[in-house]
CSV table of C-alpha atoms in Angstrom, one decimal:
chain,number,residue,atom,x,y,z
A,102,UNK,CA,-2.0,4.9,-28.2
A,103,UNK,CA,-2.7,1.2,-28.7
A,104,UNK,CA,-1.1,0.8,-32.0
A,105,UNK,CA,2.4,1.5,-29.4
A,106,UNK,CA,1.9,-1.7,-28.7
A,107,UNK,CA,3.2,-4.6,-30.1
A,108,UNK,CA,0.5,-7.2,-31.0
A,109,UNK,CA,0.9,-10.2,-28.5
A,110,UNK,CA,1.3,-8.0,-25.5
A,111,UNK,CA,-1.8,-6.6,-26.7
A,112,UNK,CA,-3.7,-9.7,-28.1
A,113,UNK,CA,-2.5,-11.6,-24.4
A,114,UNK,CA,-3.8,-8.5,-22.8
A,115,UNK,CA,-7.1,-8.5,-24.9
A,116,UNK,CA,-7.5,-12.5,-24.4
A,117,UNK,CA,-7.2,-13.2,-20.8
A,118,UNK,CA,-9.5,-9.9,-19.5
A,119,UNK,CA,-12.4,-11.7,-22.3
A,120,UNK,CA,-11.5,-15.4,-20.0
A,121,UNK,CA,-12.2,-13.9,-17.2
A,122,UNK,CA,-15.2,-12.2,-18.8
A,123,UNK,CA,-16.6,-14.9,-20.4
A,124,UNK,CA,-15.9,-17.2,-16.9
A,125,UNK,CA,-17.3,-14.7,-14.4
A,126,UNK,CA,-21.2,-14.2,-17.5
A,127,UNK,CA,-20.8,-18.6,-16.7
A,128,UNK,CA,-20.0,-19.3,-13.6
A,129,UNK,CA,-20.0,-15.4,-11.5
A,130,UNK,CA,-17.3,-15.6,-9.0
A,131,UNK,CA,-15.2,-17.7,-7.1
A,132,UNK,CA,-17.0,-20.1,-4.4
A,133,UNK,CA,-16.5,-20.4,-0.7
A,134,UNK,CA,-14.9,-23.8,-1.4
A,135,UNK,CA,-12.6,-22.4,-3.8
A,136,UNK,CA,-11.4,-19.3,-1.7
A,137,UNK,CA,-10.4,-21.5,0.7
A,138,UNK,CA,-8.6,-23.9,-1.9
A,139,UNK,CA,-6.8,-21.1,-3.1
A,140,UNK,CA,-6.6,-19.3,-0.4
A,141,UNK,CA,-4.1,-22.4,0.5
A,142,UNK,CA,-2.8,-23.6,-2.2
A,143,UNK,CA,-0.9,-20.0,-2.8
A,144,UNK,CA,0.1,-19.6,0.6
A,145,UNK,CA,2.1,-23.3,-0.3
A,146,UNK,CA,3.2,-22.0,-2.9
A,147,UNK,CA,4.6,-19.3,-2.0
A,148,UNK,CA,6.5,-21.4,1.0
A,149,UNK,CA,7.9,-24.0,-1.2
A,150,UNK,CA,9.0,-21.1,-4.0
A,151,UNK,CA,10.3,-19.5,-1.7
A,152,UNK,CA,14.3,-19.4,-2.1
A,153,UNK,CA,13.6,-19.3,-6.2
A,154,UNK,CA,11.8,-16.1,-4.8
A,155,UNK,CA,14.6,-15.0,-2.8
A,156,UNK,CA,17.6,-15.5,-6.0
A,157,UNK,CA,14.7,-13.8,-8.3
A,158,UNK,CA,14.4,-11.5,-6.5
A,159,UNK,CA,18.6,-10.9,-5.8
A,160,UNK,CA,18.9,-11.6,-9.5
A,161,UNK,CA,16.9,-7.8,-9.9
A,162,UNK,CA,17.9,-6.3,-7.9
A,163,UNK,CA,21.2,-6.3,-8.1
A,164,UNK,CA,21.8,-6.9,-3.8
A,165,UNK,CA,18.8,-7.9,-2.4
A,166,UNK,CA,19.4,-8.8,1.2
A,167,UNK,CA,17.4,-12.8,1.9
A,168,UNK,CA,16.1,-12.3,5.1
A,169,UNK,CA,14.7,-8.8,3.9
A,170,UNK,CA,13.0,-10.8,1.1
A,171,UNK,CA,11.7,-13.7,2.8
A,172,UNK,CA,10.7,-10.5,5.8
A,173,UNK,CA,8.8,-7.9,3.6
A,174,UNK,CA,8.5,-9.8,0.8
A,175,UNK,CA,7.1,-13.2,1.4
A,176,UNK,CA,6.0,-13.5,4.8
A,177,UNK,CA,3.1,-10.7,5.3
A,178,UNK,CA,1.8,-12.1,2.1
A,179,UNK,CA,1.9,-15.9,3.5
A,180,UNK,CA,0.1,-14.1,7.1
A,181,UNK,CA,-2.4,-12.1,4.6
A,182,UNK,CA,-3.4,-15.6,3.2
A,183,UNK,CA,-3.7,-17.7,5.9
A,184,UNK,CA,-6.1,-14.9,7.9
A,185,UNK,CA,-7.8,-14.2,4.6
A,186,UNK,CA,-8.7,-17.6,4.7
A,187,UNK,CA,-9.1,-18.2,8.3
A,188,UNK,CA,-11.8,-15.7,8.6
A,189,UNK,CA,-13.1,-14.7,4.7
A,190,UNK,CA,-16.4,-16.7,5.8
A,191,UNK,CA,-17.3,-14.6,8.6
A,192,UNK,CA,-16.4,-11.6,6.6
A,193,UNK,CA,-19.5,-12.9,4.2
A,194,UNK,CA,-21.7,-13.7,6.1
A,195,UNK,CA,-25.1,-11.4,5.4
A,196,UNK,CA,-25.4,-8.5,7.8
A,197,UNK,CA,-28.6,-7.6,9.6
A,198,UNK,CA,-29.2,-3.9,9.1
A,199,UNK,CA,-32.1,-1.9,11.4
A,200,UNK,CA,-34.4,-0.7,9.9
A,201,UNK,CA,-36.8,2.9,10.9
A,202,UNK,CA,-39.4,2.1,12.4
A,203,UNK,CA,-42.0,3.8,10.3
A,204,UNK,CA,-40.9,0.7,7.7
A,205,UNK,CA,-41.0,-1.9,9.8
A,206,UNK,CA,-41.2,-5.2,10.1
A,207,UNK,CA,-39.5,-4.7,6.8
A,208,UNK,CA,-36.4,-5.8,6.8
A,209,UNK,CA,-32.5,-5.1,6.0
A,210,UNK,CA,-29.3,-6.1,5.2
A,211,UNK,CA,-25.7,-6.3,3.7
A,212,UNK,CA,-25.1,-8.9,1.0
A,213,UNK,CA,-21.3,-9.0,0.7
A,214,UNK,CA,-20.2,-9.4,-3.6
A,215,UNK,CA,-17.9,-10.1,-6.0
A,216,UNK,CA,-17.0,-7.0,-7.3
A,217,UNK,CA,-16.1,-9.1,-10.4
A,218,UNK,CA,-12.3,-9.1,-12.5
A,219,UNK,CA,-9.5,-7.5,-10.6
A,220,UNK,CA,-7.0,-5.9,-11.8
A,221,UNK,CA,-2.9,-4.8,-10.0
A,222,UNK,CA,-1.0,-2.9,-11.1
A,223,UNK,CA,2.3,-3.6,-8.7
A,224,UNK,CA,5.5,-2.0,-8.4
A,225,UNK,CA,9.6,-2.8,-7.9
A,226,UNK,CA,9.9,-2.3,-4.5
A,227,UNK,CA,8.1,-5.5,-2.9
A,228,UNK,CA,7.1,-7.1,-6.2
A,229,UNK,CA,6.2,-10.4,-4.6
A,230,UNK,CA,4.0,-8.3,-1.3
A,231,UNK,CA,2.4,-5.8,-3.6
A,232,UNK,CA,1.4,-7.8,-6.4
A,233,UNK,CA,0.1,-11.0,-3.6
A,234,UNK,CA,-1.0,-9.2,-0.8
A,235,UNK,CA,-4.3,-7.0,-2.7
A,236,UNK,CA,-4.6,-10.4,-4.2
A,237,UNK,CA,-5.7,-12.4,-0.7
A,238,UNK,CA,-7.9,-10.0,-0.4
A,239,UNK,CA,-9.4,-9.7,-3.6
A,240,UNK,CA,-9.8,-13.8,-3.5
A,241,UNK,CA,-11.2,-14.3,0.1
A,242,UNK,CA,-13.9,-12.1,-1.4
A,243,UNK,CA,-14.4,-13.9,-4.8
A,244,UNK,CA,-13.2,-11.7,-7.5
A,245,UNK,CA,-11.0,-13.4,-10.6
A,246,UNK,CA,-8.0,-11.1,-11.4
A,247,UNK,CA,-5.1,-10.2,-13.5
A,248,UNK,CA,-2.3,-9.1,-12.3
A,249,UNK,CA,0.5,-6.6,-14.0
A,250,UNK,CA,3.8,-6.6,-11.8
A,251,UNK,CA,6.8,-4.4,-12.5
A,252,UNK,CA,9.5,-5.0,-15.7
A,253,UNK,CA,11.8,-2.6,-14.0
A,254,UNK,CA,12.0,-6.8,-12.1
A,255,UNK,CA,11.7,-9.0,-14.5
A,256,UNK,CA,13.0,-12.5,-13.6
A,257,UNK,CA,10.5,-11.6,-10.4
A,258,UNK,CA,7.8,-10.9,-12.2
A,259,UNK,CA,8.6,-14.0,-14.9
A,260,UNK,CA,8.7,-16.5,-11.5
A,261,UNK,CA,5.4,-14.3,-10.0
A,262,UNK,CA,3.6,-15.9,-13.7
A,263,UNK,CA,5.2,-19.4,-13.2
A,264,UNK,CA,4.0,-19.8,-9.9
A,265,UNK,CA,0.2,-18.1,-10.4
A,266,UNK,CA,0.0,-20.9,-12.9
A,267,UNK,CA,0.5,-24.1,-10.2
A,268,UNK,CA,-2.6,-22.8,-8.5
A,269,UNK,CA,-5.0,-20.8,-11.1
A,270,UNK,CA,-6.7,-21.1,-14.4
A,271,UNK,CA,-6.1,-18.6,-16.5
A,272,UNK,CA,-10.0,-17.6,-16.1
A,273,UNK,CA,-9.1,-17.3,-12.2
A,274,UNK,CA,-5.9,-15.5,-11.9
A,275,UNK,CA,-3.4,-14.2,-14.9
A,276,UNK,CA,-0.3,-12.9,-14.6
A,277,UNK,CA,0.3,-10.5,-17.8
A,278,UNK,CA,4.2,-9.7,-17.8
A,279,UNK,CA,4.9,-6.4,-20.3
A,280,UNK,CA,7.2,-2.5,-20.4
A,281,UNK,CA,5.2,-0.1,-19.4
A,282,UNK,CA,2.9,0.7,-22.8
A,283,UNK,CA,1.2,-3.0,-21.6
A,284,UNK,CA,0.8,-1.3,-18.2
A,285,UNK,CA,-1.2,1.5,-19.6
A,286,UNK,CA,-3.2,-1.1,-22.1
A,287,UNK,CA,-3.9,-2.6,-18.9
A,288,UNK,CA,-5.2,0.6,-16.4
A,289,UNK,CA,-8.1,1.7,-19.9
A,290,UNK,CA,-9.7,-2.2,-19.4
A,291,UNK,CA,-13.3,-2.6,-18.5
A,292,UNK,CA,-11.9,-3.7,-14.8
A,293,UNK,CA,-14.6,-3.9,-12.2
A,294,UNK,CA,-11.6,-2.5,-9.8
A,295,UNK,CA,-8.2,-2.0,-10.2
A,296,UNK,CA,-5.4,-1.7,-7.2
A,297,UNK,CA,-2.7,0.1,-8.4
A,298,UNK,CA,0.8,0.7,-5.9
A,299,UNK,CA,3.6,3.0,-7.4
A,300,UNK,CA,4.8,6.6,-7.3
A,301,UNK,CA,1.7,9.8,-7.5
A,302,UNK,CA,2.7,11.3,-11.1
A,303,UNK,CA,1.8,7.7,-12.5
A,304,UNK,CA,-1.1,6.9,-10.1
A,305,UNK,CA,-2.6,9.6,-11.4
A,306,UNK,CA,-2.6,8.4,-14.9
A,307,UNK,CA,-3.4,5.1,-14.0
A,308,UNK,CA,-6.7,7.3,-12.3
A,309,UNK,CA,-7.8,9.1,-15.8
A,310,UNK,CA,-7.0,6.2,-17.7
A,311,UNK,CA,-9.3,4.5,-15.4
A,312,UNK,CA,-11.7,7.3,-15.9
A,313,UNK,CA,-12.8,6.2,-19.5
A,314,UNK,CA,-15.2,3.1,-18.2
A,315,UNK,CA,-16.1,4.3,-15.3
A,316,UNK,CA,-13.4,1.8,-12.6
A,317,UNK,CA,-13.4,2.6,-9.4
A,318,UNK,CA,-9.2,2.2,-8.2
A,319,UNK,CA,-7.5,1.5,-5.2
A,320,UNK,CA,-4.0,4.5,-5.5
A,321,UNK,CA,-1.3,3.0,-3.0
A,322,UNK,CA,1.4,5.8,-3.7
A,323,UNK,CA,3.7,7.3,-1.9
A,324,UNK,CA,5.0,10.7,-0.4
A,325,UNK,CA,7.1,12.3,1.9
A,326,UNK,CA,6.5,10.8,5.3
A,327,UNK,CA,7.9,12.5,8.4
A,328,UNK,CA,9.1,11.0,11.5
A,329,UNK,CA,8.6,13.5,14.7
A,330,UNK,CA,11.2,13.2,17.9
A,331,UNK,CA,8.9,14.8,20.6
A,332,UNK,CA,11.7,16.8,23.6
A,333,UNK,CA,10.5,14.0,25.9
A,334,UNK,CA,11.9,10.9,23.7
A,335,UNK,CA,15.6,9.5,24.1
A,336,UNK,CA,16.8,10.8,20.4
A,337,UNK,CA,19.6,7.8,21.3
A,338,UNK,CA,16.1,5.0,20.7
A,339,UNK,CA,14.2,7.2,18.0
A,340,UNK,CA,17.0,7.4,16.1
A,341,UNK,CA,18.1,3.6,15.8
A,342,UNK,CA,14.4,2.9,15.1
A,343,UNK,CA,14.3,5.4,11.7
A,344,UNK,CA,17.4,4.2,11.4
A,345,UNK,CA,15.6,0.6,11.7
A,346,UNK,CA,12.4,1.8,8.7
A,347,UNK,CA,14.5,4.1,6.7
A,348,UNK,CA,17.2,1.8,5.5
A,349,UNK,CA,15.2,-1.3,6.1
A,350,UNK,CA,15.5,-2.6,1.5
A,351,UNK,CA,18.3,0.9,1.6
A,352,UNK,CA,15.3,2.8,2.0
A,353,UNK,CA,13.6,1.1,-1.5
A,354,UNK,CA,10.2,1.1,0.2
A,355,UNK,CA,7.1,3.5,0.5
A,356,UNK,CA,6.2,3.9,3.8
A,357,UNK,CA,10.1,5.0,4.6
A,358,UNK,CA,10.5,7.3,7.1
A,359,UNK,CA,11.2,10.2,4.6
A,360,UNK,CA,12.6,12.9,6.8
A,361,UNK,CA,13.0,13.5,10.7
A,362,UNK,CA,11.8,16.6,13.1
A,363,UNK,CA,14.0,17.2,16.0
A,364,UNK,CA,14.5,19.5,18.6
A,365,UNK,CA,16.4,22.5,17.4
A,366,UNK,CA,18.5,22.0,19.9
A,367,UNK,CA,19.3,18.5,19.7
A,368,UNK,CA,19.5,17.7,15.8
A,369,UNK,CA,23.5,17.3,16.1
A,370,UNK,CA,22.8,14.5,18.7
A,371,UNK,CA,20.9,12.8,16.2
A,372,UNK,CA,23.2,12.8,13.6
A,373,UNK,CA,25.1,11.1,16.1
A,374,UNK,CA,23.5,8.7,17.1
A,375,UNK,CA,21.7,8.1,13.8
A,376,UNK,CA,25.7,7.7,12.5
A,377,UNK,CA,26.3,5.1,15.6
A,378,UNK,CA,22.4,3.0,15.3
A,379,UNK,CA,24.2,2.7,10.7
A,380,UNK,CA,27.4,0.8,12.6
A,381,UNK,CA,25.5,-1.3,14.9
A,382,UNK,CA,23.5,-2.2,12.0
A,383,UNK,CA,25.8,-2.0,8.9
A,384,UNK,CA,29.7,-2.5,9.7
A,385,UNK,CA,30.5,-2.9,6.3
A,386,UNK,CA,28.3,-2.3,3.4
A,387,UNK,CA,30.1,-3.1,0.1
A,388,UNK,CA,30.1,-6.9,1.4
A,389,UNK,CA,27.7,-6.9,3.4
A,390,UNK,CA,24.6,-9.8,2.5
A,391,UNK,CA,22.0,-7.6,5.0
A,392,UNK,CA,22.3,-4.5,3.2
A,393,UNK,CA,20.0,-3.8,-0.1
A,394,UNK,CA,21.8,-2.2,-3.2
A,395,UNK,CA,19.3,0.4,-5.0
A,396,UNK,CA,17.3,-1.6,-7.6
A,397,UNK,CA,18.5,0.1,-10.9
A,398,UNK,CA,21.5,2.4,-12.8
A,399,UNK,CA,18.6,5.2,-13.0
A,400,UNK,CA,18.0,5.2,-9.0
A,401,UNK,CA,21.0,4.7,-8.0
A,402,UNK,CA,21.8,8.2,-10.2
A,403,UNK,CA,18.7,10.2,-9.0
A,404,UNK,CA,19.7,9.6,-5.7
A,405,UNK,CA,23.2,10.4,-6.3
A,406,UNK,CA,21.6,14.3,-7.8
A,407,UNK,CA,19.6,14.6,-4.8
A,408,UNK,CA,22.2,14.5,-2.8
A,409,UNK,CA,24.8,16.4,-4.9
A,410,UNK,CA,21.6,19.7,-5.3
A,411,UNK,CA,21.2,19.8,-1.5
A,412,UNK,CA,25.2,20.4,-1.5
A,413,UNK,CA,24.9,22.7,-3.7
A,414,UNK,CA,21.8,24.6,-1.9
A,415,UNK,CA,23.8,25.1,0.9
A,416,UNK,CA,23.4,21.5,2.8
A,417,UNK,CA,25.5,19.4,5.4
A,418,UNK,CA,26.4,16.2,3.8
A,419,UNK,CA,26.8,13.2,6.3
A,420,UNK,CA,28.4,9.8,4.6
A,421,UNK,CA,27.7,7.5,6.9
A,422,UNK,CA,30.2,4.3,5.6
A,423,UNK,CA,31.9,2.6,9.0
A,424,UNK,CA,34.2,0.3,7.1
A,425,UNK,CA,35.2,3.4,4.9
A,426,UNK,CA,34.9,1.3,2.0
A,427,UNK,CA,34.4,1.7,-2.1
A,428,UNK,CA,31.3,0.7,-2.9
A,429,UNK,CA,30.7,-1.5,-6.3
A,430,UNK,CA,29.5,0.1,-8.7
A,431,UNK,CA,28.0,-2.9,-9.8
A,432,UNK,CA,26.1,-4.1,-7.3
A,433,UNK,CA,24.9,-0.1,-7.3
A,434,UNK,CA,25.5,-0.1,-3.1
A,435,UNK,CA,24.8,3.8,-1.6
A,436,UNK,CA,25.9,4.4,1.5
A,437,UNK,CA,23.5,6.1,4.1
A,438,UNK,CA,23.7,9.5,3.8
A,439,UNK,CA,21.8,12.1,6.8
A,440,UNK,CA,21.5,16.3,5.5
A,441,UNK,CA,21.5,19.6,7.8
A,442,UNK,CA,20.1,22.1,7.0
A,443,UNK,CA,18.5,21.5,3.8
A,444,UNK,CA,17.0,24.1,2.4
A,445,UNK,CA,13.8,24.0,1.4
A,446,UNK,CA,14.2,24.8,-2.1
A,447,UNK,CA,16.7,21.1,-2.3
A,448,UNK,CA,15.2,17.9,-4.6
A,449,UNK,CA,15.4,16.1,-1.4
A,450,UNK,CA,12.6,18.4,0.7
A,451,UNK,CA,10.4,18.8,-2.1
A,452,UNK,CA,9.6,14.9,-4.3
A,453,UNK,CA,10.2,11.4,-2.5
A,454,UNK,CA,13.7,10.6,-1.9
A,455,UNK,CA,13.3,6.8,-1.8
A,456,UNK,CA,16.5,5.7,-1.0
A,457,UNK,CA,18.8,5.9,2.7
A,458,UNK,CA,18.8,9.7,2.3
A,459,UNK,CA,17.8,11.4,5.3
A,460,UNK,CA,17.5,15.2,6.1
A,461,UNK,CA,16.8,16.6,9.1
A,462,UNK,CA,14.7,19.5,9.9
A,463,UNK,CA,14.6,21.7,13.8
A,464,UNK,CA,12.0,22.8,15.3
A,465,UNK,CA,11.9,24.9,18.5
A,466,UNK,CA,7.6,23.1,19.3
A,467,UNK,CA,5.6,20.2,18.4
A,468,UNK,CA,2.6,22.3,16.8
A,469,UNK,CA,5.3,24.2,14.5
A,470,UNK,CA,6.6,20.2,13.6
A,471,UNK,CA,2.8,20.4,12.6
A,472,UNK,CA,2.4,23.6,10.4
A,473,UNK,CA,5.6,22.0,9.0
A,474,UNK,CA,4.0,18.2,8.6
A,475,UNK,CA,0.6,20.2,7.6
A,476,UNK,CA,2.3,23.4,5.1
A,477,UNK,CA,3.2,19.9,2.6
A,478,UNK,CA,1.8,17.1,1.0
A,479,UNK,CA,-0.6,14.3,3.2
A,480,UNK,CA,2.3,11.5,3.2
A,481,UNK,CA,1.5,7.8,3.5
A,482,UNK,CA,2.6,7.2,6.9
A,483,UNK,CA,3.6,9.3,9.9
A,484,UNK,CA,6.3,8.0,12.9
A,485,UNK,CA,5.7,9.9,15.9
A,486,UNK,CA,7.9,9.4,18.7
A,487,UNK,CA,7.0,10.4,22.5
A,488,UNK,CA,5.9,8.6,25.4
A,489,UNK,CA,3.2,11.5,26.5
A,490,UNK,CA,-0.2,11.0,25.6
A,491,UNK,CA,-1.5,14.6,24.9
A,492,UNK,CA,1.2,14.8,22.5
A,493,UNK,CA,0.4,12.0,20.7
A,494,UNK,CA,-3.0,12.7,21.1
A,495,UNK,CA,-2.5,17.1,20.0
A,496,UNK,CA,-0.2,15.1,16.8
A,497,UNK,CA,-2.8,12.5,15.9
A,498,UNK,CA,-5.5,15.8,15.7
A,499,UNK,CA,-3.1,18.4,13.4
A,500,UNK,CA,-1.6,16.0,11.5
A,501,UNK,CA,-2.9,13.8,8.8
A,502,UNK,CA,-1.8,10.8,7.3
A,503,UNK,CA,-2.5,7.0,5.9
A,504,UNK,CA,-1.2,5.0,9.0
A,505,UNK,CA,0.8,6.6,12.1
A,506,UNK,CA,2.8,4.2,14.2
A,507,UNK,CA,3.7,5.7,17.2
A,508,UNK,CA,7.7,5.3,18.6
A,509,UNK,CA,8.1,2.1,15.6
A,510,UNK,CA,8.7,2.6,11.9
A,511,UNK,CA,6.5,0.6,9.4
A,512,UNK,CA,5.5,-2.6,11.6
A,513,UNK,CA,1.5,-0.5,11.6
A,514,UNK,CA,1.4,-1.8,7.6
A,515,UNK,CA,1.5,-5.5,8.8
A,516,UNK,CA,-1.1,-5.5,10.7
A,517,UNK,CA,-3.7,-7.7,9.2
A,518,UNK,CA,-6.7,-5.5,11.5
A,519,UNK,CA,-5.9,-2.3,10.6
A,520,UNK,CA,-6.7,-1.7,6.9
A,521,UNK,CA,-3.6,0.4,4.9
A,522,UNK,CA,-3.7,3.5,2.5
A,523,UNK,CA,-3.3,6.3,1.7
A,524,UNK,CA,-4.9,9.1,2.4
A,525,UNK,CA,-4.5,13.1,-0.6
A,526,UNK,CA,-2.0,12.5,-2.6
A,527,UNK,CA,-0.6,9.1,-0.9
A,528,UNK,CA,-3.4,7.6,-2.0
A,529,UNK,CA,-7.1,6.7,-1.8
A,530,UNK,CA,-8.4,3.6,-0.7
A,531,UNK,CA,-6.9,1.1,1.8
A,532,UNK,CA,-6.9,-3.0,1.7
A,533,UNK,CA,-5.5,-5.8,4.3
A,534,UNK,CA,-7.9,-7.7,6.6
A,535,UNK,CA,-12.0,-7.2,6.4
A,536,UNK,CA,-11.2,-3.7,4.5
A,537,UNK,CA,-9.4,-5.9,1.7
A,538,UNK,CA,-12.6,-7.9,1.6
A,539,UNK,CA,-14.6,-4.9,2.3
A,540,UNK,CA,-12.6,-2.5,-0.3
A,541,UNK,CA,-13.1,-5.6,-3.5
A,542,UNK,CA,-16.8,-6.4,-2.1
A,543,UNK,CA,-19.7,-4.9,-2.7
A,544,UNK,CA,-22.6,-4.0,-0.6
A,545,UNK,CA,-25.8,-4.8,-1.6
A,546,UNK,CA,-28.4,-3.3,0.0
A,547,UNK,CA,-31.8,-5.6,0.7
A,548,UNK,CA,-34.3,-4.8,1.9
A,549,UNK,CA,-37.5,-7.3,2.7
A,550,UNK,CA,-40.6,-5.5,2.3
A,551,UNK,CA,-42.4,-8.5,5.4
A,552,UNK,CA,-46.4,-9.5,4.7
A,553,UNK,CA,-48.2,-7.7,6.7
A,554,UNK,CA,-47.6,-4.6,6.2
A,555,UNK,CA,-47.9,-0.5,6.2
A,556,UNK,CA,-47.0,0.3,2.7
A,557,UNK,CA,-50.1,1.1,1.5
A,558,UNK,CA,-51.3,4.3,3.7
A,559,UNK,CA,-48.3,6.4,1.5
A,560,UNK,CA,-49.4,5.5,-1.8
A,561,UNK,CA,-51.5,8.0,-3.6
A,562,UNK,CA,-54.6,9.2,-3.6
A,563,UNK,CA,-53.3,11.7,-0.9
A,564,UNK,CA,-55.8,12.9,1.3
A,565,UNK,CA,-56.1,14.2,5.1
A,566,UNK,CA,-54.3,10.0,6.5
A,567,UNK,CA,-51.4,11.2,4.3
A,568,UNK,CA,-50.9,15.1,5.8
A,569,UNK,CA,-50.9,13.5,9.4
A,570,UNK,CA,-48.7,11.3,9.0
A,571,UNK,CA,-46.4,13.7,7.5
A,572,UNK,CA,-47.5,15.8,10.1
A,573,UNK,CA,-45.6,13.3,12.5
A,574,UNK,CA,-42.5,12.7,10.4
A,575,UNK,CA,-41.9,15.9,9.7
A,576,UNK,CA,-42.5,17.8,13.4
């Protein structure tokens, strides 16, 4: 497999990894002063290059809303860097732990130390956010880091490499570009931790590659994240919030609402309300700078196939094109689509959509809706629309997902004090804020024996005193 990778790419990978391993052996992790400096400098570099990233991402996508880039790709990373810089010294403080009475007056504490060399494999849909957000946690913990960004957004990846080189020596943080073959070699390196964001199918391959070297992994995958509108919640209001979350980045978001569960007698009301919400958000599509294009011809064709497959299986296809425009194929813009009466066998109900296509599923009661969600692989996110506390508690108790937002979409992801991660097929492990610091740290247990202690009571030869002690301990 390694022979299929061009030698320069393979050699650069190995050289970067070797340099970081050597630096770790000679100097260890990043000292707190360097962490503070690096977190601040990287944030300043992103602000300085904000327009450059906006242009690069737009060029990679064909068209990408500049506001969406700054709001979702740049701002969360800058906020995460600031949050980590403000808090990492508190996170890294040793934490006292209670010791059982029979081992006192010994003391115990946990010491958070960097793991070593961390690998990050990031996807194309948010090419800055999903590469540099985990970097914030890895740096806060004091690690050295290698990043493999997506080859689908080459201009952004190249700019990221330049910006990282402005702030870091390659023995601290390095960006390594390349095609999927390079990513496969990257995943086989003996990192001390590997974080991958992408599809479930590729996540399985990454985990298998990491297993060869017993590398622990954090997998941020995806899945079909449902939105559930309870009977007490206004359908029109829910439709507006779902439209915002679904059509941000044209649906190319791992936590986008993938399908919506609506009370059976309100499905038509929802479709009409969703149509109105789309028209309000995007009165036109073709030349609208706010409406993002699909990243590649392959993904555009995949989405068209999902729509055609649903239609052929008997679903009703509701295209929403408020201006009645002909969309430019070069910009790869795809009009929002709602699917109703979609059979469960349709591909749109079997695989993550990752685009502006929204299946609507009717239900009769909340228990039925929960069973529908529970019969499928655990999603990365779940969105519940209800003002009823009992309904919310019931849904939370009866379903599983990586995260939850109630009465909105997407916003749970950008809370630095909330861990972000999946469960089961939607991922393992979490990061953001202190959760990210802990993911990239080793909580080292330290027990300190007191000068005067009772340890001598438990050593051989055993006799009556040990029998009395055991009788007391096991009683």
